[in-house]
Tab-separated table of C-alpha atoms and ligand atoms in Angstrom:
chain	number	residue	atom	x	y	z
A	19	UNK	CA	10.865	73.077	16.039
A	20	UNK	CA	9.743	69.504	15.093
A	21	UNK	CA	12.119	66.748	14.625
A	22	UNK	CA	12.500	65.921	11.061
A	23	UNK	CA	14.085	62.698	9.781
A	24	UNK	CA	14.445	61.784	6.098
A	25	UNK	CA	14.815	58.122	5.386
A	26	UNK	CA	16.235	56.720	1.876
A	27	UNK	CA	14.273	53.643	1.335
A	28	UNK	CA	16.702	52.402	-1.331
A	29	UNK	CA	20.123	53.740	-0.063
A	30	UNK	CA	21.495	50.732	2.229
A	31	UNK	CA	24.527	51.136	4.106
A	32	UNK	CA	25.435	47.832	5.790
A	33	UNK	CA	23.905	44.539	6.949
A	34	UNK	CA	22.991	44.893	10.811
A	35	UNK	CA	24.749	41.755	11.972
A	36	UNK	CA	21.996	39.859	14.195
A	37	UNK	CA	24.835	39.363	16.900
A	38	UNK	CA	24.548	42.880	17.657
A	39	UNK	CA	21.755	41.568	19.823
A	40	UNK	CA	23.870	39.296	21.600
A	41	UNK	CA	24.085	38.568	25.413
A	42	UNK	CA	26.389	37.732	28.212
A	43	UNK	CA	26.009	35.251	30.956
A	44	UNK	CA	28.757	34.921	33.690
A	45	UNK	CA	29.159	32.701	36.653
A	46	UNK	CA	28.368	35.819	38.843
A	47	UNK	CA	25.767	36.029	41.560
A	48	UNK	CA	22.381	34.585	40.508
A	49	UNK	CA	22.899	34.724	36.854
A	50	UNK	CA	23.772	31.170	36.040
A	51	UNK	CA	22.702	29.560	39.276
A	52	UNK	CA	18.908	29.886	40.037
A	53	UNK	CA	18.670	32.576	36.899
A	54	UNK	CA	19.346	29.982	34.399
A	55	UNK	CA	20.215	26.422	35.910
A	56	UNK	CA	18.132	25.302	38.729
A	57	UNK	CA	18.944	21.517	38.248
A	58	UNK	CA	16.991	18.513	37.046
A	59	UNK	CA	15.564	17.896	40.691
A	60	UNK	CA	14.231	21.471	41.074
A	61	UNK	CA	10.505	22.136	41.814
A	62	UNK	CA	11.014	24.940	39.281
A	63	UNK	CA	9.778	23.521	35.992
A	64	UNK	CA	12.914	22.949	33.789
A	65	UNK	CA	14.320	21.150	30.665
A	66	UNK	CA	17.294	19.088	31.872
A	67	UNK	CA	18.053	21.442	34.693
A	68	UNK	CA	17.601	24.629	32.825
A	69	UNK	CA	14.408	26.763	33.910
A	70	UNK	CA	11.648	26.928	31.414
A	71	UNK	CA	10.295	30.309	32.256
A	72	UNK	CA	13.742	31.837	31.466
A	73	UNK	CA	14.145	29.755	28.518
A	74	UNK	CA	10.893	30.754	26.936
A	75	UNK	CA	11.335	34.600	27.703
A	76	UNK	CA	14.964	34.449	25.982
A	77	UNK	CA	13.590	32.412	22.917
A	78	UNK	CA	10.992	35.269	22.449
A	79	UNK	CA	13.689	37.872	22.078
A	80	UNK	CA	15.484	35.577	19.665
A	81	UNK	CA	19.002	35.705	21.413
A	82	UNK	CA	21.449	35.449	18.587
A	83	UNK	CA	24.601	34.332	20.668
A	84	UNK	CA	25.478	33.849	24.219
A	85	UNK	CA	28.906	34.793	25.682
A	86	UNK	CA	29.985	32.297	28.589
A	87	UNK	CA	31.478	31.623	31.157
A	88	UNK	CA	32.918	35.305	31.942
A	89	UNK	CA	34.025	37.869	32.292
A	90	UNK	CA	36.511	37.775	35.048
A	91	UNK	CA	35.301	34.402	35.936
A	92	UNK	CA	36.627	32.966	32.520
A	93	UNK	CA	40.412	33.672	33.598
A	94	UNK	CA	39.811	31.442	36.666
A	95	UNK	CA	37.742	28.821	35.056
A	96	UNK	CA	39.315	25.440	34.424
A	97	UNK	CA	36.690	23.703	31.918
A	98	UNK	CA	37.860	20.100	32.734
A	99	UNK	CA	36.396	20.733	36.316
A	100	UNK	CA	33.103	21.297	34.724
A	101	UNK	CA	32.433	18.097	32.669
A	102	UNK	CA	31.714	14.444	33.831
A	103	UNK	CA	29.191	13.221	36.474
A	104	UNK	CA	27.995	16.169	38.118
A	105	UNK	CA	28.043	14.917	41.787
A	106	UNK	CA	31.871	14.200	41.082
A	107	UNK	CA	32.726	17.699	39.836
A	108	UNK	CA	35.279	19.736	41.697
A	109	UNK	CA	34.123	22.437	43.871
A	110	UNK	CA	35.834	25.573	43.823
A	111	UNK	CA	35.721	29.086	45.213
A	112	UNK	CA	34.469	31.898	42.835
A	113	UNK	CA	36.897	34.354	44.141
A	114	UNK	CA	36.191	37.174	41.856
A	115	UNK	CA	32.614	37.007	42.588
A	116	UNK	CA	31.511	37.202	46.271
A	117	UNK	CA	33.905	34.320	47.327
A	118	UNK	CA	31.011	31.571	47.041
A	119	UNK	CA	31.221	27.831	46.327
A	120	UNK	CA	31.106	27.187	42.717
A	121	UNK	CA	29.971	23.583	42.297
A	122	UNK	CA	30.699	23.305	38.636
A	123	UNK	CA	27.306	21.685	37.922
A	124	UNK	CA	26.790	24.186	34.964
A	125	UNK	CA	29.683	23.462	32.585
A	126	UNK	CA	30.423	22.931	28.801
A	127	UNK	CA	27.529	20.015	28.247
A	128	UNK	CA	25.145	22.468	30.020
A	129	UNK	CA	25.964	25.574	28.224
A	130	UNK	CA	25.850	23.994	25.023
A	131	UNK	CA	22.443	22.696	25.846
A	132	UNK	CA	21.358	26.032	26.722
A	133	UNK	CA	22.474	27.349	23.359
A	134	UNK	CA	20.814	24.538	21.515
A	135	UNK	CA	17.450	25.289	23.276
A	136	UNK	CA	17.801	28.946	22.610
A	137	UNK	CA	18.662	28.043	18.989
A	138	UNK	CA	21.521	30.517	19.571
A	139	UNK	CA	25.333	30.525	18.663
A	140	UNK	CA	27.779	29.892	21.649
A	141	UNK	CA	30.601	32.471	22.265
A	142	UNK	CA	33.220	30.727	24.540
A	143	UNK	CA	35.537	32.974	26.458
A	144	UNK	CA	38.853	30.732	27.207
A	145	UNK	CA	41.226	31.231	30.070
A	146	UNK	CA	44.670	33.082	29.377
A	147	UNK	CA	45.140	34.636	32.814
A	148	UNK	CA	45.540	31.375	34.838
A	149	UNK	CA	45.168	28.622	32.289
A	150	UNK	CA	47.487	26.848	29.983
A	151	UNK	CA	47.802	26.586	26.188
A	152	UNK	CA	47.085	23.250	26.246
A	153	UNK	CA	44.131	23.452	28.301
A	154	UNK	CA	42.715	25.934	25.997
A	155	UNK	CA	43.590	23.959	22.843
A	156	UNK	CA	42.139	20.777	24.626
A	157	UNK	CA	38.853	22.635	25.223
A	158	UNK	CA	38.406	23.059	21.402
A	159	UNK	CA	39.237	19.811	20.554
A	160	UNK	CA	36.680	18.224	23.213
A	161	UNK	CA	33.956	20.659	21.942
A	162	UNK	CA	34.621	20.306	18.126
A	163	UNK	CA	36.757	17.161	17.109
A	164	UNK	CA	34.586	14.478	15.261
A	165	UNK	CA	36.785	11.390	15.351
A	166	UNK	CA	39.156	9.423	17.675
A	167	UNK	CA	41.079	11.671	20.033
A	168	UNK	CA	41.597	11.616	23.729
A	169	UNK	CA	39.322	14.740	24.127
A	170	UNK	CA	36.698	13.670	21.639
A	171	UNK	CA	36.714	10.305	23.383
A	172	UNK	CA	36.165	11.794	26.715
A	173	UNK	CA	33.418	14.005	25.370
A	174	UNK	CA	31.656	10.781	24.146
A	175	UNK	CA	31.999	8.862	27.566
A	176	UNK	CA	30.380	12.084	29.089
A	177	UNK	CA	27.416	11.460	26.852
A	178	UNK	CA	27.802	13.487	23.860
A	179	UNK	CA	28.847	11.655	20.729
A	180	UNK	CA	28.566	14.279	17.956
A	181	UNK	CA	30.900	17.398	18.270
A	182	UNK	CA	29.267	20.785	18.792
A	183	UNK	CA	29.326	23.524	16.257
A	184	UNK	CA	31.483	26.470	17.835
A	185	UNK	CA	32.147	29.433	15.796
A	186	UNK	CA	32.962	32.287	18.570
A	187	UNK	CA	35.929	31.984	20.752
A	188	UNK	CA	37.560	34.742	22.890
A	189	UNK	CA	41.447	34.296	23.791
A	190	UNK	CA	40.896	35.817	27.346
A	191	UNK	CA	38.807	38.537	28.979
A	192	UNK	CA	39.955	42.027	30.096
A	193	UNK	CA	43.606	40.973	29.989
A	194	UNK	CA	44.588	44.631	30.923
A	195	UNK	CA	42.639	44.020	34.356
A	196	UNK	CA	41.284	40.854	35.980
A	197	UNK	CA	42.512	38.881	33.142
A	198	UNK	CA	46.162	39.123	33.925
A	199	UNK	CA	46.844	42.794	34.403
A	200	UNK	CA	49.060	42.512	31.146
A	201	UNK	CA	50.507	45.345	28.941
A	202	UNK	CA	49.373	45.283	25.439
A	203	UNK	CA	52.703	44.235	24.046
A	204	UNK	CA	52.688	41.189	26.199
A	205	UNK	CA	49.085	40.282	25.675
A	206	UNK	CA	49.575	40.648	21.814
A	207	UNK	CA	52.336	38.022	22.096
A	208	UNK	CA	50.319	35.768	24.351
A	209	UNK	CA	47.276	36.084	22.006
A	210	UNK	CA	49.495	34.947	19.001
A	211	UNK	CA	50.687	32.026	20.981
A	212	UNK	CA	47.174	30.904	22.484
A	213	UNK	CA	45.338	31.236	19.252
A	214	UNK	CA	47.907	29.166	17.327
A	215	UNK	CA	46.405	26.021	19.198
A	216	UNK	CA	42.786	26.989	18.903
A	217	UNK	CA	42.292	24.600	15.816
A	218	UNK	CA	39.766	24.318	13.191
A	219	UNK	CA	38.705	20.686	13.139
A	220	UNK	CA	36.700	19.243	10.265
A	221	UNK	CA	34.627	21.902	8.690
A	222	UNK	CA	34.223	23.885	11.913
A	223	UNK	CA	35.659	27.454	11.558
A	224	UNK	CA	36.680	29.328	14.476
A	225	UNK	CA	36.245	33.054	14.664
A	226	UNK	CA	38.986	34.238	16.953
A	227	UNK	CA	38.173	37.304	19.243
A	228	UNK	CA	41.245	38.950	20.899
A	229	UNK	CA	40.754	40.532	24.180
A	230	UNK	CA	40.363	44.394	23.532
A	231	UNK	CA	40.638	47.693	25.122
A	232	UNK	CA	39.142	49.158	28.181
A	233	UNK	CA	37.004	52.150	27.320
A	234	UNK	CA	39.281	54.757	25.588
A	235	UNK	CA	42.525	52.714	25.684
A	236	UNK	CA	43.276	53.596	22.164
A	237	UNK	CA	46.876	52.440	22.723
A	238	UNK	CA	45.758	48.889	23.499
A	239	UNK	CA	43.722	48.756	20.128
A	240	UNK	CA	46.745	50.265	18.300
A	241	UNK	CA	49.261	47.675	19.573
A	242	UNK	CA	46.912	44.845	19.318
A	243	UNK	CA	45.936	45.583	15.670
A	244	UNK	CA	49.698	46.255	14.748
A	245	UNK	CA	51.135	43.132	16.325
A	246	UNK	CA	48.377	40.538	15.962
A	247	UNK	CA	45.632	41.870	13.849
A	248	UNK	CA	46.484	39.214	11.003
A	249	UNK	CA	45.800	36.347	13.204
A	250	UNK	CA	42.405	37.667	14.630
A	251	UNK	CA	38.892	37.768	13.457
A	252	UNK	CA	37.490	39.987	16.101
A	253	UNK	CA	38.645	42.490	18.579
A	254	UNK	CA	36.702	43.337	21.879
A	255	UNK	CA	35.850	46.639	23.673
A	256	UNK	CA	34.401	47.139	26.955
A	257	UNK	CA	32.511	50.180	28.055
A	258	UNK	CA	29.861	50.310	30.842
A	259	UNK	CA	27.377	53.299	31.477
A	260	UNK	CA	28.143	54.261	35.056
A	261	UNK	CA	26.452	57.528	35.916
A	262	UNK	CA	28.672	58.180	39.027
A	263	UNK	CA	32.127	56.885	39.883
A	264	UNK	CA	33.151	53.283	39.622
A	265	UNK	CA	34.987	53.464	43.009
A	266	UNK	CA	33.386	56.091	44.865
A	267	UNK	CA	29.708	55.268	44.206
A	268	UNK	CA	28.174	54.445	40.761
A	269	UNK	CA	24.698	55.631	41.557
A	270	UNK	CA	21.313	53.925	42.462
A	271	UNK	CA	19.319	52.059	39.915
A	272	UNK	CA	16.145	53.482	41.452
A	273	UNK	CA	16.685	56.414	43.286
A	274	UNK	CA	18.356	58.991	41.249
A	275	UNK	CA	17.628	62.821	39.946
A	276	UNK	CA	16.953	64.508	36.725
A	277	UNK	CA	20.597	65.505	36.700
A	278	UNK	CA	21.822	61.653	36.800
A	279	UNK	CA	19.214	60.806	34.339
A	280	UNK	CA	20.894	63.300	31.811
A	281	UNK	CA	24.433	62.071	32.926
A	282	UNK	CA	23.505	58.730	32.254
A	283	UNK	CA	22.205	59.369	28.628
A	284	UNK	CA	25.290	61.382	27.959
A	285	UNK	CA	27.567	58.551	29.213
A	286	UNK	CA	25.605	55.967	27.117
A	287	UNK	CA	25.853	58.252	24.033
A	288	UNK	CA	29.792	58.230	24.535
A	289	UNK	CA	29.811	54.604	23.146
A	290	UNK	CA	29.482	56.562	19.637
A	291	UNK	CA	32.776	58.267	20.011
A	292	UNK	CA	34.341	55.354	21.407
A	293	UNK	CA	33.331	53.180	18.445
A	294	UNK	CA	34.185	55.856	15.936
A	295	UNK	CA	37.759	56.243	17.483
A	296	UNK	CA	38.586	52.524	17.759
A	297	UNK	CA	37.253	52.092	14.309
A	298	UNK	CA	39.651	54.816	12.915
A	299	UNK	CA	42.567	52.948	14.372
A	300	UNK	CA	41.191	49.611	13.114
A	301	UNK	CA	40.620	51.038	9.689
A	302	UNK	CA	44.416	51.936	9.348
A	303	UNK	CA	45.367	48.098	9.627
A	304	UNK	CA	42.225	46.731	8.108
A	305	UNK	CA	40.800	49.248	5.671
A	306	UNK	CA	38.695	46.151	4.172
A	307	UNK	CA	36.964	45.849	7.856
A	308	UNK	CA	37.562	42.166	7.801
A	309	UNK	CA	37.971	42.324	11.830
A	310	UNK	CA	35.008	42.942	13.883
A	311	UNK	CA	34.746	45.253	16.816
A	312	UNK	CA	33.191	42.980	19.131
A	313	UNK	CA	31.611	44.954	22.066
A	314	UNK	CA	31.260	41.853	24.382
A	315	UNK	CA	30.390	43.809	27.727
A	316	UNK	CA	28.189	46.855	27.723
A	317	UNK	CA	25.316	48.383	29.863
A	318	UNK	CA	24.450	50.178	32.972
A	319	UNK	CA	26.277	49.414	36.091
A	320	UNK	CA	24.885	50.962	39.384
A	321	UNK	CA	25.428	50.251	43.118
A	322	UNK	CA	24.013	47.002	44.130
A	323	UNK	CA	20.511	47.126	45.611
A	324	UNK	CA	20.586	47.748	49.302
A	325	UNK	CA	20.873	44.569	51.389
A	326	UNK	CA	22.082	42.301	48.573
A	327	UNK	CA	25.617	40.702	48.164
A	328	UNK	CA	27.990	43.332	46.996
A	329	UNK	CA	29.948	40.610	44.944
A	330	UNK	CA	26.504	39.536	43.135
A	331	UNK	CA	25.916	43.025	41.034
A	332	UNK	CA	22.171	42.653	41.296
A	333	UNK	CA	20.273	45.711	40.326
A	334	UNK	CA	16.906	46.830	39.290
A	335	UNK	CA	16.100	48.036	35.885
A	336	UNK	CA	13.955	51.087	34.846
A	337	UNK	CA	12.618	52.830	31.935
A	338	UNK	CA	16.089	54.836	32.094
A	339	UNK	CA	17.630	51.458	31.397
A	340	UNK	CA	15.237	50.694	28.404
A	341	UNK	CA	16.281	53.938	27.043
A	342	UNK	CA	20.220	53.357	27.388
A	343	UNK	CA	19.557	49.960	25.466
A	344	UNK	CA	17.779	51.851	22.665
A	345	UNK	CA	20.675	54.479	22.317
A	346	UNK	CA	23.183	51.733	22.279
A	347	UNK	CA	21.131	49.866	19.472
A	348	UNK	CA	20.898	52.863	17.366
A	349	UNK	CA	24.516	53.646	17.688
A	350	UNK	CA	25.436	49.909	16.944
A	351	UNK	CA	23.288	49.995	13.817
A	352	UNK	CA	25.123	53.222	12.464
A	353	UNK	CA	28.583	51.446	13.003
A	354	UNK	CA	27.080	48.031	11.481
A	355	UNK	CA	30.019	48.215	9.064
A	356	UNK	CA	32.512	47.587	11.935
A	357	UNK	CA	30.665	46.304	14.841
A	358	UNK	CA	29.988	42.578	14.199
A	359	UNK	CA	28.702	41.594	17.598
A	360	UNK	CA	27.820	42.854	21.156
A	361	UNK	CA	26.727	41.251	24.211
A	362	UNK	CA	24.953	43.047	26.958
A	363	UNK	CA	26.149	42.418	30.536
A	364	UNK	CA	24.393	40.350	31.773
A	365	UNK	CA	21.241	38.035	30.966
A	366	UNK	CA	19.457	37.344	34.269
A	367	UNK	CA	19.854	39.038	37.871
A	368	UNK	CA	23.298	40.686	36.990
A	369	UNK	CA	23.760	44.368	35.929
A	370	UNK	CA	21.466	45.519	32.956
A	371	UNK	CA	19.506	42.186	33.075
A	372	UNK	CA	16.815	41.106	30.806
A	373	UNK	CA	15.282	38.925	33.456
A	374	UNK	CA	15.096	39.168	37.153
A	375	UNK	CA	14.236	35.933	39.386
A	376	UNK	CA	13.061	35.341	42.997
A	377	UNK	CA	13.153	31.726	43.460
A	378	UNK	CA	10.351	30.445	41.428
A	379	UNK	CA	9.210	33.896	40.242
A	380	UNK	CA	10.482	35.694	37.386
A	381	UNK	CA	9.808	39.204	35.936
A	382	UNK	CA	10.920	40.884	32.645
A	383	UNK	CA	12.777	44.387	32.924
A	384	UNK	CA	12.244	47.262	30.625
A	385	UNK	CA	15.533	46.406	29.086
A	386	UNK	CA	14.086	43.105	28.016
A	387	UNK	CA	11.237	45.046	26.296
A	388	UNK	CA	13.637	47.230	24.231
A	389	UNK	CA	15.330	44.075	23.096
A	390	UNK	CA	11.942	42.663	22.133
A	391	UNK	CA	11.016	45.815	20.322
A	392	UNK	CA	14.299	46.197	18.436
A	393	UNK	CA	14.685	42.432	17.427
A	394	UNK	CA	13.256	43.209	13.876
A	395	UNK	CA	16.548	44.933	13.090
A	396	UNK	CA	18.396	41.695	13.205
A	397	UNK	CA	19.979	40.732	9.887
A	398	UNK	CA	18.309	43.857	8.139
A	399	UNK	CA	19.950	46.237	5.976
A	400	UNK	CA	20.651	49.682	7.541
A	401	UNK	CA	18.992	52.481	5.638
A	402	UNK	CA	20.450	55.826	5.160
A	403	UNK	CA	18.995	58.622	7.380
A	404	UNK	CA	19.418	62.342	7.616
A	405	UNK	CA	17.996	64.008	10.678
A	406	UNK	CA	17.547	67.582	12.182
A	407	UNK	CA	16.674	67.131	15.719
A	408	UNK	CA	15.438	68.959	18.753
A	409	UNK	CA	18.190	69.301	21.702
A	410	UNK	CA	17.422	68.634	25.241
A	411	UNK	CA	19.033	70.719	27.542
A	412	UNK	CA	20.172	70.210	31.087
A	413	UNK	CA	22.119	73.100	32.706
A	414	UNK	CA	25.204	73.461	30.502
A	415	UNK	CA	24.670	69.973	28.840
A	416	UNK	CA	22.940	69.786	25.609
A	417	UNK	CA	22.028	66.352	24.064
A	418	UNK	CA	20.225	65.422	21.151
A	419	UNK	CA	16.676	64.642	22.471
A	420	UNK	CA	16.011	61.979	19.823
A	421	UNK	CA	17.966	59.044	18.365
A	422	UNK	CA	16.856	57.021	15.276
A	423	UNK	CA	17.758	54.351	13.055
A	424	UNK	CA	15.973	52.569	10.104
A	425	UNK	CA	16.619	49.209	8.292
A	426	UNK	CA	14.883	47.232	5.605
A	427	UNK	CA	14.297	43.511	5.861
A	428	UNK	CA	14.427	40.788	3.285
A	429	UNK	CA	10.533	41.054	2.614
A	430	UNK	CA	11.102	44.825	1.993
A	431	UNK	CA	9.456	45.970	5.065
A	432	UNK	CA	10.810	49.259	6.699
A	433	UNK	CA	11.533	49.241	10.395
A	434	UNK	CA	12.271	52.509	12.309
A	435	UNK	CA	13.247	52.789	16.012
A	436	UNK	CA	13.229	56.001	17.841
A	437	UNK	CA	14.195	56.871	21.146
A	438	UNK	CA	13.205	60.025	23.125
A	439	UNK	CA	15.233	60.647	26.227
A	440	UNK	CA	13.650	63.913	27.393
A	441	UNK	CA	12.056	63.189	30.689
A	442	UNK	CA	9.981	66.373	30.739
A	443	UNK	CA	8.191	66.912	27.540
A	444	UNK	CA	6.839	64.984	24.577
A	445	UNK	CA	8.052	65.339	20.970
A	446	UNK	CA	6.792	65.537	17.492
A	447	UNK	CA	8.682	63.754	14.857
A	448	UNK	CA	8.134	63.644	11.024
A	449	UNK	CA	9.586	60.833	9.053
A	450	UNK	CA	9.863	61.228	5.413
A	451	UNK	CA	10.452	58.220	3.350
A	452	UNK	CA	12.216	58.994	0.041
A	453	UNK	CA	12.952	56.632	-2.651
A	454	UNK	CA	11.301	54.025	-4.627
A	455	UNK	CA	9.101	51.829	-2.601
A	456	UNK	CA	6.077	49.737	-3.164
A	457	UNK	CA	2.520	50.962	-1.831
A	458	UNK	CA	2.329	50.504	1.976
A	459	UNK	CA	0.118	47.698	3.165
A	460	UNK	CA	0.099	48.682	6.819
A	461	UNK	CA	1.967	50.827	9.488
A	462	UNK	CA	2.015	49.697	12.895
A	463	UNK	CA	4.038	50.732	15.908
A	464	UNK	CA	4.881	49.674	19.595
A	465	UNK	CA	5.602	52.262	22.363
A	466	UNK	CA	7.370	51.548	25.619
A	467	UNK	CA	7.198	54.540	27.920
A	468	UNK	CA	6.333	55.337	31.791
A	469	UNK	CA	5.154	58.028	34.035
A	470	UNK	CA	8.068	58.451	36.074
A	471	UNK	CA	11.856	58.276	35.507
A	472	UNK	CA	12.397	55.358	37.757
A	473	UNK	CA	9.472	53.322	36.693
A	474	UNK	CA	10.165	49.526	36.888
A	475	UNK	CA	8.673	46.288	37.180
A	476	UNK	CA	8.580	44.294	40.435
A	477	UNK	CA	7.488	40.780	41.515
A	478	UNK	CA	4.296	42.375	42.812
A	479	UNK	CA	3.593	44.649	39.795
A	480	UNK	CA	5.504	43.049	36.882
A	481	UNK	CA	3.781	45.132	34.037
A	482	UNK	CA	4.240	48.502	35.001
A	483	UNK	CA	6.690	49.000	32.186
A	484	UNK	CA	5.258	47.188	29.260
A	485	UNK	CA	5.184	47.903	25.646
A	486	UNK	CA	1.733	48.852	24.143
A	487	UNK	CA	0.525	49.527	20.603
A	488	UNK	CA	1.417	53.188	19.398
A	489	UNK	CA	-1.815	55.165	18.779
A	490	UNK	CA	0.013	58.484	17.709
A	491	UNK	CA	1.126	57.753	14.267
A	492	UNK	CA	-0.343	59.490	11.300
A	493	UNK	CA	0.328	58.974	7.637
A	494	UNK	CA	0.318	61.829	5.243
A	495	UNK	CA	1.464	60.989	1.850
A	496	UNK	CA	5.181	59.665	2.095
A	497	UNK	CA	5.501	61.191	5.529
A	498	UNK	CA	4.786	59.701	9.101
A	499	UNK	CA	3.992	61.896	11.860
A	500	UNK	CA	4.628	60.335	15.244
A	501	UNK	CA	4.236	61.813	18.875
A	502	UNK	CA	6.458	60.505	21.241
A	503	UNK	CA	5.806	60.870	25.021
A	504	UNK	CA	8.479	61.948	27.336
A	505	UNK	CA	10.991	59.223	27.851
A	506	UNK	CA	10.115	56.671	25.398
A	507	UNK	CA	10.946	54.138	22.612
A	508	UNK	CA	9.043	53.509	19.445
A	509	UNK	CA	9.516	50.790	16.771
A	510	UNK	CA	7.409	51.379	13.736
A	511	UNK	CA	6.971	48.684	10.988
A	512	UNK	CA	5.940	49.649	7.429
A	513	UNK	CA	4.816	46.669	5.454
A	514	UNK	CA	4.701	46.748	1.692
B	617	LIG	O1	30.294	41.939	33.805
B	617	LIG	C1	30.899	42.184	35.000
B	617	LIG	C2	32.439	42.218	34.911
B	617	LIG	O2	32.620	43.387	34.309
B	617	LIG	C3	32.967	41.184	33.949
B	617	LIG	O3	33.250	40.065	34.812
B	617	LIG	C4	34.392	41.636	33.582
B	617	LIG	O4	34.945	41.289	32.397
B	617	LIG	C5	33.889	43.416	33.624
B	617	LIG	O5	34.892	43.992	34.329
């Protein structure tokens, strides 16, 4: 049986918020230090301390929004330690991540510079767990107040006269865990209190994000929506794809069996159920869908690479990770009416990273290429699709072998993304485009695939997994016939 997909080219369902393609960078391992910040005196070419190779690579995938400084680090971070002359900044211990010295050289000014260079929106996570209301309130004043005030004056003394534009602000992180081990009722009250002092100065408008649930803690979402829903713009959700057990062994990034491949795909697909169920609760309190579901941590989480610091969460990245990313993107697209932002964990050298560095060397991961291929959907309108898809079986488990989503951009181009998870055989797909559409001027496609399940890029062989033009696409009337190799991602662009 063939896989059949019908795409209604003039039935749009929601706008795919570009922030669905957001990222997350924490003071963890080698993400910020070495991965992004090398300092102005580094032999690694940099722009005011930020390494140029990473900057250029991130610009290419059009990072729309970047979350910082954590993560668990956010609830131990005191922003005042990270401004002013760098050499005078306080040194602290990063107790959560490896017990290393944090010299605070990358602080508010450096992060805002990074966002300016990337032309992306900053998303700052404030400290509720160990910080004060005053501290959070003053941080927002420091960043956004234009005029005469203690914090604005201090910002000016530190070299920045104009305020920054800041939209996204999180009121704590994982407040059920590393962010304070709170009960939802207690956090809901703290949220109400802290957010009161997160002010809108001048014409800056803050989009306030409440710390949300861990995985399937639906009660957390219920309590937050009921007790604080009216005071928030977004509510977060964290879910990681972990093939094994978080505490007993998560599984290896490179050395895994076909069974683990399927378990990984199944767990990635679980994101769909989580979004649906959390959304159902949100719908009861917010039927207009004003409040966004903000999935500000997601991605694969494996055991660290042998020989690396267990507190640094450094893992390699294979074609399996690229497919996990693709599955997530299609799921996020289909929930675009509620999901307003997501942030993969994390940008460089940590968990499901886009980029790995080793001193001055840098490589792009298969996940980077998935982001690159799917970026065409940013801000486009989701199209209605119906599909009948072949299943991929592994023992008792049956998963859909294919995942698909389609969108239309402002120019009327149609963009289709397909993820084929079966590692054993190719798949034929027919895509029928129905509805009024202009004559097609061109059809082009990009393919990402690999010969083995654990194919990955290394510093010696950086292009083992890299996108190539798709050859196996044939047009017959209004139908496209595509042959997808085993374990592959495809993005098609149909220009009018
Ligand atoms: O991304 C790594 C960690 O995972 C984050 O710091 C924390 O929020 C989550 O538990």
